[in-house]
C-alpha positions as a Python dict, from the first residue, in 0.01 Angstrom:
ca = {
    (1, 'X'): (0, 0, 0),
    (2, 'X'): (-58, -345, -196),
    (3, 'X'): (-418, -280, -91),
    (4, 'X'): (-432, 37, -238),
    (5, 'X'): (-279, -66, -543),
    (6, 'X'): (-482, -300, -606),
    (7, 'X'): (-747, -74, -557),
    (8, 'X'): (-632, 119, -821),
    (9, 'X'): (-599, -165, -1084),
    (10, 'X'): (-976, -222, -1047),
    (11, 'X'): (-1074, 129, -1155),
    (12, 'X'): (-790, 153, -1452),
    (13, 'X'): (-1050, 38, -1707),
    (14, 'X'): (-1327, 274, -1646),
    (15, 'X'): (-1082, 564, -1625),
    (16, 'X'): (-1013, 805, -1960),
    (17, 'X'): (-684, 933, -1738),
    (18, 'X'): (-486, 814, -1474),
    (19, 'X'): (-248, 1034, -1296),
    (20, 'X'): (12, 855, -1066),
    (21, 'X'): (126, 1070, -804),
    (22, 'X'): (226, 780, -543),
    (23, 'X'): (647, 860, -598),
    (24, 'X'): (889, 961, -832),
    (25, 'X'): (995, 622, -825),
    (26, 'X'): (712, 502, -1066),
    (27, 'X'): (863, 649, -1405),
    (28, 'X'): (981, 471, -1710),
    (29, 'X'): (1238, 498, -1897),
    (30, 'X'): (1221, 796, -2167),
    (31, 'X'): (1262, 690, -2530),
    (32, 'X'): (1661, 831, -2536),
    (33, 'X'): (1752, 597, -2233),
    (34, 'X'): (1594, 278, -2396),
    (35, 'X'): (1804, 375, -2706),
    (36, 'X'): (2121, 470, -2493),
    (37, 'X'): (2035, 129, -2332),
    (38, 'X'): (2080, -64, -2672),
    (39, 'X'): (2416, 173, -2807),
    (40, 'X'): (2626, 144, -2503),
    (41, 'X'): (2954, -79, -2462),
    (42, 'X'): (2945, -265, -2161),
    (43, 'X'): (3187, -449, -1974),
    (44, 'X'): (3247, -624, -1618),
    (45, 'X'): (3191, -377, -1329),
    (46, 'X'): (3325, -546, -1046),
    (47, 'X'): (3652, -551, -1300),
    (48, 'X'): (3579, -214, -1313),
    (49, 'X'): (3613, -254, -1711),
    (50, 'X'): (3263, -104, -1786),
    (51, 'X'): (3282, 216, -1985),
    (52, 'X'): (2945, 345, -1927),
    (53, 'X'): (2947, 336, -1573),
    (54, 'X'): (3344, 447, -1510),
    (55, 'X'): (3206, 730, -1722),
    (56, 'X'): (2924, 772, -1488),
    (57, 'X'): (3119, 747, -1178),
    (58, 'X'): (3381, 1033, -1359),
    (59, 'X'): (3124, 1268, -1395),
    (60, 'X'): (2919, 1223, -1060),
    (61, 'X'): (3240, 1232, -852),
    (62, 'X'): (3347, 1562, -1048),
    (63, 'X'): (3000, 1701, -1048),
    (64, 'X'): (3037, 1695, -656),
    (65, 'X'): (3351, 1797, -649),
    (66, 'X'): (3473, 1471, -481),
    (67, 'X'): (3720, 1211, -615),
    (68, 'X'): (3539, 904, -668),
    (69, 'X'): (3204, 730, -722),
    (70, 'X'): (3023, 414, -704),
    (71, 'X'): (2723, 294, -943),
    (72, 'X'): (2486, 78, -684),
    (73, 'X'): (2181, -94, -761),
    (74, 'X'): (1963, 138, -539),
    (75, 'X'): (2002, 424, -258),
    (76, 'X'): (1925, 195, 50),
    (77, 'X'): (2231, 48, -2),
    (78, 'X'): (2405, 319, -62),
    (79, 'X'): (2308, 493, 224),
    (80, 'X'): (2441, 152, 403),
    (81, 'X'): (2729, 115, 237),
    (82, 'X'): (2823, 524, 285),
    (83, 'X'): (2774, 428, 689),
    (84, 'X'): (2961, 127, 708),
    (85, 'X'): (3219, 293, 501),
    (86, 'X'): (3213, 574, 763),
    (87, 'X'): (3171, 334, 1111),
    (88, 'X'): (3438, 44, 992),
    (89, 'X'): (3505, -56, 1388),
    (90, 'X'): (3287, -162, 1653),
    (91, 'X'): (3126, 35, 1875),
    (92, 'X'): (3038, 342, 1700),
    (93, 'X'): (2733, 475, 1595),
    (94, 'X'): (2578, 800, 1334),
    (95, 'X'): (2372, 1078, 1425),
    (96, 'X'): (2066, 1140, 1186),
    (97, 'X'): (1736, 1273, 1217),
    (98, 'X'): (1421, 1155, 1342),
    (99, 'X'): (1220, 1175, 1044),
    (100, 'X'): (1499, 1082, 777),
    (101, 'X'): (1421, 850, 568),
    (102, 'X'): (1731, 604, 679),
    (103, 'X'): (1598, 570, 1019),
    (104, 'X'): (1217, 580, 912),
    (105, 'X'): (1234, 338, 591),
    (106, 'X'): (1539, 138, 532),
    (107, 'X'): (1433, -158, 806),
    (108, 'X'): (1724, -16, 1008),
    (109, 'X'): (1926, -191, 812),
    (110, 'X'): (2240, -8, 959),
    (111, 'X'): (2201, -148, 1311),
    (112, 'X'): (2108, -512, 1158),
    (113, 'X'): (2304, -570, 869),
    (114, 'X'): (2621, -288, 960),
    (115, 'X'): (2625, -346, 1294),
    (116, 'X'): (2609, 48, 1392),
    (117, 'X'): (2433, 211, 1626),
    (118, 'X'): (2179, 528, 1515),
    (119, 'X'): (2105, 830, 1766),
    (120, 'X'): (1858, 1036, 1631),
    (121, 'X'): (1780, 1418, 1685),
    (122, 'X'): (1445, 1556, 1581),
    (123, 'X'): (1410, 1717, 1261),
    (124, 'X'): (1291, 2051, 1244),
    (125, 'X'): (1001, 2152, 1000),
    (126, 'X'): (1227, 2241, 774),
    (127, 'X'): (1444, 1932, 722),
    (128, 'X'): (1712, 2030, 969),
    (129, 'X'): (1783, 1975, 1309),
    (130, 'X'): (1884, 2174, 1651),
    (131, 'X'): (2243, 2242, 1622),
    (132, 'X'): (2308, 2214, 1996),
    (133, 'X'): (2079, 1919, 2021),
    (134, 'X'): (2307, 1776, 1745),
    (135, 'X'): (2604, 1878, 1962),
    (136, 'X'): (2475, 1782, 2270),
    (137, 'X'): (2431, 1392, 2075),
    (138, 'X'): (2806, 1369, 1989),
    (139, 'X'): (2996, 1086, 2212),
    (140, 'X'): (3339, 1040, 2187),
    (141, 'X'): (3576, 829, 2386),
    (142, 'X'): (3349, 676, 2691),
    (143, 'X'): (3388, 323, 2785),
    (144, 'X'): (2991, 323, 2815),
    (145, 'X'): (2920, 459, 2476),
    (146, 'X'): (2949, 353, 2120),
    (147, 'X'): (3131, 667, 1939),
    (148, 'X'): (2993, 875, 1736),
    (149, 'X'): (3108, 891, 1343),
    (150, 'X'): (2945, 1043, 1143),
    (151, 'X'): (2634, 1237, 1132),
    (152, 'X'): (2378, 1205, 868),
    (153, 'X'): (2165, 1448, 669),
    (154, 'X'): (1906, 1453, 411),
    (155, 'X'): (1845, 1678, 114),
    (156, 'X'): (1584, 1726, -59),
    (157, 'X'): (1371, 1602, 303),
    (158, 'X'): (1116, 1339, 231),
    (159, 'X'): (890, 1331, 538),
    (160, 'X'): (929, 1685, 545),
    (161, 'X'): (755, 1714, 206),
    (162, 'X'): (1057, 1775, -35),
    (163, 'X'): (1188, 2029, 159),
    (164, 'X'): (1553, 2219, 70),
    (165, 'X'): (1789, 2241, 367),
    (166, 'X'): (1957, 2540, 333),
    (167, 'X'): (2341, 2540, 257),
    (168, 'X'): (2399, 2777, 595),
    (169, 'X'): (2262, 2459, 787),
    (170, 'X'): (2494, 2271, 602),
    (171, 'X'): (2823, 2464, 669),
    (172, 'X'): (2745, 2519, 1000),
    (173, 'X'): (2685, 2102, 1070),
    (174, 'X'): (2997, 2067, 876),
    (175, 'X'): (3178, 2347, 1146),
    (176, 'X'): (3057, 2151, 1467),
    (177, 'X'): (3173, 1816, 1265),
    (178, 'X'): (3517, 1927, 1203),
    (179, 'X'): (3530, 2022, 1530),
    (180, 'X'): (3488, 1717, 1678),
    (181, 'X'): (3656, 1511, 1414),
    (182, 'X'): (3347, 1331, 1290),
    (183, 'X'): (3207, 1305, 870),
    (184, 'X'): (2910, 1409, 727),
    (185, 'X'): (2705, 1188, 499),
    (186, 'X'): (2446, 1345, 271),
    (187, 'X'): (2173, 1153, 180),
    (188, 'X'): (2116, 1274, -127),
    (189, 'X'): (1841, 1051, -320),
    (190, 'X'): (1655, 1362, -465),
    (191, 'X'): (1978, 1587, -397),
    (192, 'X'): (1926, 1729, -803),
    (193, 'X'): (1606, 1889, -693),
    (194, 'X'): (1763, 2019, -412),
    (195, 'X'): (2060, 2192, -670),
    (196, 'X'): (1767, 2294, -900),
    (197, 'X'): (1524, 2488, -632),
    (198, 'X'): (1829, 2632, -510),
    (199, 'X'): (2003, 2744, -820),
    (200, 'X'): (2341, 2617, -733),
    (201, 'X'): (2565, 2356, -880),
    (202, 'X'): (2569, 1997, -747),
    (203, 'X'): (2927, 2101, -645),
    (204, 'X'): (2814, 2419, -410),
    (205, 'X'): (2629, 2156, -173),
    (206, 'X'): (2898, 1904, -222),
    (207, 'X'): (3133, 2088, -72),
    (208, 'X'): (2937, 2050, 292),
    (209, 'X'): (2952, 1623, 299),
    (210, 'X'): (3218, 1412, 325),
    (211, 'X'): (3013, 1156, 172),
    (212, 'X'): (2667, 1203, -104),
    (213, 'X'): (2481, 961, -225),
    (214, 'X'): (2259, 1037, -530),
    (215, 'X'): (1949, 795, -675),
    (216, 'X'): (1912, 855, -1037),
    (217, 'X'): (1561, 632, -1033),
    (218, 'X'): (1387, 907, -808),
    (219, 'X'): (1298, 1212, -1034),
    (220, 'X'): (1548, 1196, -1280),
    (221, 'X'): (1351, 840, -1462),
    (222, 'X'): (1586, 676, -1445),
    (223, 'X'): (1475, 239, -1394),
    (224, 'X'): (1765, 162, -1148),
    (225, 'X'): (2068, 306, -998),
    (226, 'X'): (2237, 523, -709),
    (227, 'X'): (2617, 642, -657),
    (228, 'X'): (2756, 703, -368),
    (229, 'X'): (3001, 957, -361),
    (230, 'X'): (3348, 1078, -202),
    (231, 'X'): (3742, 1031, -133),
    (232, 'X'): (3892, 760, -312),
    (233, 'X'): (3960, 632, 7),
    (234, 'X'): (3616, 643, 70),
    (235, 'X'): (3526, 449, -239),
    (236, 'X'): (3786, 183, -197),
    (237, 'X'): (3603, 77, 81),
    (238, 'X'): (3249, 132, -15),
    (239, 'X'): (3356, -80, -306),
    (240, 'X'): (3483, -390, -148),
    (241, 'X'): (3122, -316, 101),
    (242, 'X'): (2916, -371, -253),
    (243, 'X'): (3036, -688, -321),
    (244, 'X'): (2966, -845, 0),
    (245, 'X'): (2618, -680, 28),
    (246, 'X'): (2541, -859, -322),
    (247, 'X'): (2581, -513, -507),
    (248, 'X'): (2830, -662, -740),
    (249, 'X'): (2694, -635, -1086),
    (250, 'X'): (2826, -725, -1428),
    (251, 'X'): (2751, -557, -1751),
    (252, 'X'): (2553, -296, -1585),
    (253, 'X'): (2631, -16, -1848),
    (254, 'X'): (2274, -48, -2004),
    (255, 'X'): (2155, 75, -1666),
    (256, 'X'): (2455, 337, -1629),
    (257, 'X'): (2385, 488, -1999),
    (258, 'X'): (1996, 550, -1857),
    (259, 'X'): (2167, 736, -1555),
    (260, 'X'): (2379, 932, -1777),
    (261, 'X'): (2072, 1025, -2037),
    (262, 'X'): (1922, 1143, -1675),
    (263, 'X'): (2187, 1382, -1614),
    (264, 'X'): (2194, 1555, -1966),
    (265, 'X'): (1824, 1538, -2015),
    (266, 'X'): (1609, 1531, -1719),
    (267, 'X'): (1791, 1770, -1494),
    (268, 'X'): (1760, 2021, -1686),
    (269, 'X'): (1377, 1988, -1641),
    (270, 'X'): (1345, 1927, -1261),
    (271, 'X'): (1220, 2284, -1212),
    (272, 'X'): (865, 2254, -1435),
    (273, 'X'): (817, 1945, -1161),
    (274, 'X'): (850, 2224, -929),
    (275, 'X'): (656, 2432, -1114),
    (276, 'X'): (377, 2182, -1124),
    (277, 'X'): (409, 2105, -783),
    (278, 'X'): (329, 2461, -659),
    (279, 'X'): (21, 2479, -900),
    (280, 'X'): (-89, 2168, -780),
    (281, 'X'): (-78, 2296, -357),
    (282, 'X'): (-199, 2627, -494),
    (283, 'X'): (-496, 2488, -656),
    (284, 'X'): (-582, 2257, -376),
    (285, 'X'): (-604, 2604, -152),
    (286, 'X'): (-815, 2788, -363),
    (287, 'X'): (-1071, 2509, -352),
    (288, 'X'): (-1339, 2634, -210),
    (289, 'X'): (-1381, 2338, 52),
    (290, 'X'): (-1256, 2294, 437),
    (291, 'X'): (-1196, 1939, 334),
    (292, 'X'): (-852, 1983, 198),
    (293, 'X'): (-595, 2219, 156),
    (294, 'X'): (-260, 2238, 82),
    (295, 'X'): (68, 2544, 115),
    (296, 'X'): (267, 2651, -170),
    (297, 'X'): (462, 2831, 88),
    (298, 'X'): (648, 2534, 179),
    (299, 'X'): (624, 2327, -141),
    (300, 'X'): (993, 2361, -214),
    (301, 'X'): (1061, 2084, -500),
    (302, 'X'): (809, 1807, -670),
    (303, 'X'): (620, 1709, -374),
    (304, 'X'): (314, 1880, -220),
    (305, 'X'): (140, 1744, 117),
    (306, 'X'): (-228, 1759, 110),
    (307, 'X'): (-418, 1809, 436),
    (308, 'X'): (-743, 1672, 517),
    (309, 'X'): (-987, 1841, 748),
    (310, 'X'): (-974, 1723, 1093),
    (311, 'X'): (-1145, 1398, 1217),
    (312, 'X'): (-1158, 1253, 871),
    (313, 'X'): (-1126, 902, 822),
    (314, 'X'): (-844, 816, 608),
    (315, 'X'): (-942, 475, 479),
    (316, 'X'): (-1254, 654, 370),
    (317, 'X'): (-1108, 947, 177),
    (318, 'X'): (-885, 726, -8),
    (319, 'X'): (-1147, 510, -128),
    (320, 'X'): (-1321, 828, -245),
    (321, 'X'): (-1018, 1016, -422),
    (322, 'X'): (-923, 695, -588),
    (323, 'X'): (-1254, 610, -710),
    (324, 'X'): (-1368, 624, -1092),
    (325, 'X'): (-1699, 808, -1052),
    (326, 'X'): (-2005, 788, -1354),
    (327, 'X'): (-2047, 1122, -1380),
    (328, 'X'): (-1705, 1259, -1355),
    (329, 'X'): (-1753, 1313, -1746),
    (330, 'X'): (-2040, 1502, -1719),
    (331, 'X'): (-1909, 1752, -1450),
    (332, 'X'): (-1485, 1752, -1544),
    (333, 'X'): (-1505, 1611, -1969),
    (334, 'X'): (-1352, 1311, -1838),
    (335, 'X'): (-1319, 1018, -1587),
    (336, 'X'): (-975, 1021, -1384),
    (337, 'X'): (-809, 734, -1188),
    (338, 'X'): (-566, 955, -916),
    (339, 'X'): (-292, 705, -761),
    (340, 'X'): (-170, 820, -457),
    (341, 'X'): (-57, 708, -83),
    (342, 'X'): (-113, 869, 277),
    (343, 'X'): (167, 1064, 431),
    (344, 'X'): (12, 1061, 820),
    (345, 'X'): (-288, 1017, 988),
    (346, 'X'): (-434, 1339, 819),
    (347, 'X'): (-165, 1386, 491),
    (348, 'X'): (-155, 1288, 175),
    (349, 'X'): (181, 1315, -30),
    (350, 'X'): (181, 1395, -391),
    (351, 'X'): (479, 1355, -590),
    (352, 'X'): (512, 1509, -946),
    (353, 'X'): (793, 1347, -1180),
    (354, 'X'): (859, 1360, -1580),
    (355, 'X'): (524, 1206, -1654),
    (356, 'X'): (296, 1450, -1472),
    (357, 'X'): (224, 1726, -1755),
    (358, 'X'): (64, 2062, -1623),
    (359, 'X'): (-247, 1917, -1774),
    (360, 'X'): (-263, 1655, -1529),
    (361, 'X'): (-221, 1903, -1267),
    (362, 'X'): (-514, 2078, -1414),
    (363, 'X'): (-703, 1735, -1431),
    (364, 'X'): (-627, 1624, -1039),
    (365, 'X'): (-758, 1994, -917),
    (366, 'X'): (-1065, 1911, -1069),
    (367, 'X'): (-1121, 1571, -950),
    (368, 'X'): (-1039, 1669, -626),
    (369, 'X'): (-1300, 1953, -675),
    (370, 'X'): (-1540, 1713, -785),
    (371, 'X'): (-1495, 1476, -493),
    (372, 'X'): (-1492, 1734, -221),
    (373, 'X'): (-1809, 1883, -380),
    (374, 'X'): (-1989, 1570, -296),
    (375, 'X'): (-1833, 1534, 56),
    (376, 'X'): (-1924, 1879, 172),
    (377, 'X'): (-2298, 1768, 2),
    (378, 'X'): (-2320, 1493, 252),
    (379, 'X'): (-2347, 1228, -60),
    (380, 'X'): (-1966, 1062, 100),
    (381, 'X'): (-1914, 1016, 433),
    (382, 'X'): (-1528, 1077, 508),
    (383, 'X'): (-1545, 1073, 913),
    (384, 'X'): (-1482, 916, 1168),
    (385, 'X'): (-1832, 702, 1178),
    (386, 'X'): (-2040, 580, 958),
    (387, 'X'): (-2040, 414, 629),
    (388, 'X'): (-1924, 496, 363),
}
């Protein structure tokens, strides 16, 4: 990725556009949060004396329809702390799915740093898992096994391409947990989009986790910030977690208020993201290339995976989508940087956010039109050999 990025740097220059589609993560702040950022009253959080972000933590925790919340400096630890909250004993171990992003990205950080074992079940297409594999996983009291806790769930599904679980999934998990005793944790870093494509309230998927944590930095532009979400109980313990994980921070209301701005201003927006995001798969189908192709069928929220045509090299067609071309003004009115990363040997992942405008969308269909012109012309060479 550093590669790549500074790939991209070298081209910024020569481009008339750029159009960063790498994450939702890459956002600035909107003009209200920088001015919430300067109003707000702050005070010491680990006191607990900070308005803005006891004001944050009130709303989340009601908005879920839980007791309590915690304001942490990012969803990794979150997730963590929501685990070790869940698994305080030896021994014991959570359930999630192969592809979450926990077990995938997070450096398993909750075997190394918590000290709990994961068992994963494969994740279906659709974000969810087998229901009697996820049965079939639980472990209860065996001398030979660590105990299972909790099991873990994601929503929207990242390496599934934004994907929505569906709330039946949900309340049947939550059945065959109650059954056996056990919590459910929702990782919830993108959970608003989730709410939005469904057209329910925060509170109607709530109502299926024990636990939720939330990232306000990941669609909603916010700079920094997660809560984790649930029983008081809950809380008290996820909050004495923070402060020995380093979590701990002062007069964090300037980054609370930005949160807060988030909820009142760029929720109500999520769905022209997903708007966006279904032009932008649609578009890349109708191009009239085998090279890529993409299906708004399954392009539930703001991201859209991009398939390449078999046997390409991926180094290759990254250096030729990211590329600033001479005569990109000649054929499109204009020269256009496109940031993005691979998703897979054969994927790209595009993620669309508040700073993607539909005439970006417009923009990246033609450049990818442009580039995939000269491929199938034989003027790149995207396979497997040869030189590009």
């Amino acid at each position: 990725m550093l590669a790549m990025n500074q790939m991209d740097r070298a081209f910024m220059e020569d481009a008339d556009h750029v159009v960063d589609l790498r994450s939702d993560t890459v956002t600035k702040p909107t003009p209200e949060m920088r001015q919430a950022m300067m109003d707000t009253d702050v005070g010491d959080d680990v006191m607990q004396e900070d308005p803005a972000i006891n004001k944050l933590q009130e709303r989340v925790a009601k908005m879920f329809g839980k007791e309590d919340a915690l304001f942490v400096p990012t969803g990794t630890m979150a997730n963590l702390i929501a685990v070790m909250s869940h698994c305080h004993g030896r021994a014991e171990e959570v359930i999630l799915g192969d592809g979450s992003h926990i077990f995938l990205d997070a450096q398993g950080a909750l075997a190394t740093v918590g000290g709990v074992h994961t068992r994963q079940v494969k994740n279906l297409p659709d974000g969810t898992m087998d229901l009697n594999e996820v049965r079939a996983a639980i472990r209860g009291d065996d001398i030979h096994f660590p105990k299972t806790r909790a099991i873990i769930i994601e929503n929207t599904h990242n390496s599934k391409g934004g994907r929505v679980v569906p709330l039946s999934f949900m309340k049947q998990l939550q059945e065959l947990t109650k059954e056996h005793g056990i919590s459910v944790h929702l990782d919830g870093a993108r959970v608003m989009n989730a709410a939005c494509a469904l057209g329910v309230e925060p509170i109607d998927i709530g109502q299926y986790a024990d636990s939720i944590s939330m990232c306000f930095s990941k669609g909603l532009a916010a700079p920094v910030g997660s809560a984790l979400i649930g029983t008081k109980e809950f809380i008290d313990r996820a909050r004495m977690l923070r402060k020995g994980l380093g979590g701990g921070m002062r007069q964090a209301g300037v980054l609370a208020a930005c949160a807060l701005v988030a909820l009142d201003k760029s929720v109500p927006r999520l769905h022209e993201d997903h708007k966006n995001a279904r032009r932008l798969a649609q578009g890349l189908r109708d191009i009239e290339s085998n090279m890529v192709t993409s299906d708004p069928s399954v392009t539930d929220t703001n991201m859209v995976v991009i398939h390449l045509r078999e046997g390409t090299n991926m180094s290759r067609f990254m250096k030729a989508i990211t590329k600033v071309y001479d005569d990109e003004t000649a054929v499109n009115g204009s020269k256009l940087l496109i940031r993005i990363f691979p998703a897979g040997p054969m994927n790209l992942r595009a993620v669309i956010h508040y700073h993607i405008t539909s005439a970006d969308i417009e923009r990246t269909l033609k450049k990818f039109k442009f580039v995939c012109d000269l491929i199938d012309a034989g003027k790149i060479n995207v396979g497997s050999s040869g030189i590009m």
